[in-house]
């Protein structure tokens, strides 16, 4: 059951990334590009985690990928706010 849910989260993150890419193509706002990159990274992270058996979520590689995910989201928000000023 856990693998199924991880697959669903991975698919949902990939769909969110594709939607953000679509918004970026229509508006050329870099915030959407940052978010698309972050959610695609999260989709790959969850997919790899499910593929290799979902052992421990506290493994350093998965935690590092999540740290980069949140870093990309924060970088996108900061980029959007700094460019506006």
PDB file of C-alpha atoms in Angstrom:
ATOM      1  CA  UNK A   1       0.000   0.000   0.000  1.00  0.00           C
ATOM      2  CA  UNK A   2       2.864   2.357   0.806  1.00  0.00           C
ATOM      3  CA  UNK A   3       4.348   1.888  -2.676  1.00  0.00           C
ATOM      4  CA  UNK A   4       1.008   2.730  -4.257  1.00  0.00           C
ATOM      5  CA  UNK A   5       0.701   5.927  -2.239  1.00  0.00           C
ATOM      6  CA  UNK A   6       4.280   6.923  -3.020  1.00  0.00           C
ATOM      7  CA  UNK A   7       3.536   6.391  -6.692  1.00  0.00           C
ATOM      8  CA  UNK A   8       0.465   8.584  -6.412  1.00  0.00           C
ATOM      9  CA  UNK A   9       2.442  11.351  -4.706  1.00  0.00           C
ATOM     10  CA  UNK A  10       5.117  11.052  -7.383  1.00  0.00           C
ATOM     11  CA  UNK A  11       2.527  11.286 -10.142  1.00  0.00           C
ATOM     12  CA  UNK A  12       0.830  14.252  -8.458  1.00  0.00           C
ATOM     13  CA  UNK A  13       4.141  16.084  -8.191  1.00  0.00           C
ATOM     14  CA  UNK A  14       4.885  15.393 -11.860  1.00  0.00           C
ATOM     15  CA  UNK A  15       1.450  16.728 -12.863  1.00  0.00           C
ATOM     16  CA  UNK A  16       2.040  19.851 -10.756  1.00  0.00           C
ATOM     17  CA  UNK A  17       5.419  20.320 -12.470  1.00  0.00           C
ATOM     18  CA  UNK A  18       3.806  20.044 -15.906  1.00  0.00           C
ATOM     19  CA  UNK A  19       1.122  22.544 -14.934  1.00  0.00           C
ATOM     20  CA  UNK A  20       3.747  25.005 -13.713  1.00  0.00           C
ATOM     21  CA  UNK A  21       5.629  24.549 -17.000  1.00  0.00           C
ATOM     22  CA  UNK A  22       2.433  25.338 -18.877  1.00  0.00           C
ATOM     23  CA  UNK A  23       1.908  28.482 -16.803  1.00  0.00           C
ATOM     24  CA  UNK A  24       5.521  29.493 -17.435  1.00  0.00           C
ATOM     25  CA  UNK A  25       5.092  29.062 -21.198  1.00  0.00           C
ATOM     26  CA  UNK A  26       2.015  31.272 -21.248  1.00  0.00           C
ATOM     27  CA  UNK A  27       3.260  34.022 -18.926  1.00  0.00           C
ATOM     28  CA  UNK A  28       7.075  33.703 -18.913  1.00  0.00           C
ATOM     29  CA  UNK A  29       7.121  34.285 -15.158  1.00  0.00           C
ATOM     30  CA  UNK A  30      10.254  32.695 -13.702  1.00  0.00           C
ATOM     31  CA  UNK A  31       8.447  31.779 -10.478  1.00  0.00           C
ATOM     32  CA  UNK A  32       6.586  29.069 -12.371  1.00  0.00           C
ATOM     33  CA  UNK A  33       9.850  27.735 -13.768  1.00  0.00           C
ATOM     34  CA  UNK A  34      11.331  27.497 -10.256  1.00  0.00           C
ATOM     35  CA  UNK A  35       8.228  25.698  -9.024  1.00  0.00           C
ATOM     36  CA  UNK A  36       8.227  23.321 -12.009  1.00  0.00           C
ATOM     37  CA  UNK A  37      11.843  22.372 -11.302  1.00  0.00           C
ATOM     38  CA  UNK A  38      11.086  21.854  -7.604  1.00  0.00           C
ATOM     39  CA  UNK A  39       8.065  19.647  -8.196  1.00  0.00           C
ATOM     40  CA  UNK A  40       9.815  17.598 -10.878  1.00  0.00           C
ATOM     41  CA  UNK A  41      12.656  16.979  -8.423  1.00  0.00           C
ATOM     42  CA  UNK A  42      10.097  15.899  -5.814  1.00  0.00           C
ATOM     43  CA  UNK A  43       8.422  13.558  -8.324  1.00  0.00           C
ATOM     44  CA  UNK A  44      11.742  11.920  -9.159  1.00  0.00           C
ATOM     45  CA  UNK A  45      12.672  11.722  -5.472  1.00  0.00           C
ATOM     46  CA  UNK A  46       9.422   9.987  -4.517  1.00  0.00           C
ATOM     47  CA  UNK A  47       9.587   7.689  -7.533  1.00  0.00           C
ATOM     48  CA  UNK A  48      13.129   6.586  -6.721  1.00  0.00           C
ATOM     49  CA  UNK A  49      12.163   6.141  -3.084  1.00  0.00           C
ATOM     50  CA  UNK A  50       9.264   3.870  -4.062  1.00  0.00           C
ATOM     51  CA  UNK A  51      11.303   2.009  -6.693  1.00  0.00           C
ATOM     52  CA  UNK A  52      14.031   1.018  -4.254  1.00  0.00           C
ATOM     53  CA  UNK A  53      11.674  -0.326  -1.621  1.00  0.00           C
ATOM     54  CA  UNK A  54      10.843   2.661   0.594  1.00  0.00           C
ATOM     55  CA  UNK A  55      13.302   1.642   3.276  1.00  0.00           C
ATOM     56  CA  UNK A  56      13.949   4.661   5.460  1.00  0.00           C
ATOM     57  CA  UNK A  57      12.747   8.181   4.763  1.00  0.00           C
ATOM     58  CA  UNK A  58      15.540   9.454   6.978  1.00  0.00           C
ATOM     59  CA  UNK A  59      18.225   8.395   4.495  1.00  0.00           C
ATOM     60  CA  UNK A  60      20.535  11.322   3.712  1.00  0.00           C
ATOM     61  CA  UNK A  61      19.944  11.225  -0.053  1.00  0.00           C
ATOM     62  CA  UNK A  62      16.169  11.590   0.272  1.00  0.00           C
ATOM     63  CA  UNK A  63      16.504  14.303   2.886  1.00  0.00           C
ATOM     64  CA  UNK A  64      18.992  16.171   0.703  1.00  0.00           C
ATOM     65  CA  UNK A  65      16.599  16.015  -2.251  1.00  0.00           C
ATOM     66  CA  UNK A  66      13.813  17.441  -0.086  1.00  0.00           C
ATOM     67  CA  UNK A  67      16.122  20.168   1.158  1.00  0.00           C
ATOM     68  CA  UNK A  68      16.893  21.096  -2.446  1.00  0.00           C
ATOM     69  CA  UNK A  69      13.140  21.010  -3.210  1.00  0.00           C
ATOM     70  CA  UNK A  70      12.356  23.524  -0.489  1.00  0.00           C
ATOM     71  CA  UNK A  71      15.421  25.551  -1.447  1.00  0.00           C
ATOM     72  CA  UNK A  72      14.124  25.839  -5.008  1.00  0.00           C
ATOM     73  CA  UNK A  73      10.719  26.984  -3.777  1.00  0.00           C
ATOM     74  CA  UNK A  74      12.291  29.593  -1.485  1.00  0.00           C
ATOM     75  CA  UNK A  75      14.677  30.710  -4.243  1.00  0.00           C
ATOM     76  CA  UNK A  76      11.732  31.163  -6.602  1.00  0.00           C
ATOM     77  CA  UNK A  77       9.826  33.241  -4.074  1.00  0.00           C
ATOM     78  CA  UNK A  78      12.869  35.376  -3.301  1.00  0.00           C
ATOM     79  CA  UNK A  79      13.594  35.795  -7.010  1.00  0.00           C
ATOM     80  CA  UNK A  80      10.024  36.941  -7.625  1.00  0.00           C
ATOM     81  CA  UNK A  81      10.143  39.446  -4.757  1.00  0.00           C
ATOM     82  CA  UNK A  82      13.595  40.809  -5.606  1.00  0.00           C
ATOM     83  CA  UNK A  83      12.796  41.351  -9.288  1.00  0.00           C
ATOM     84  CA  UNK A  84       9.576  43.217  -8.424  1.00  0.00           C
ATOM     85  CA  UNK A  85      11.477  45.879  -6.492  1.00  0.00           C
TER      86      UNK A  85
END
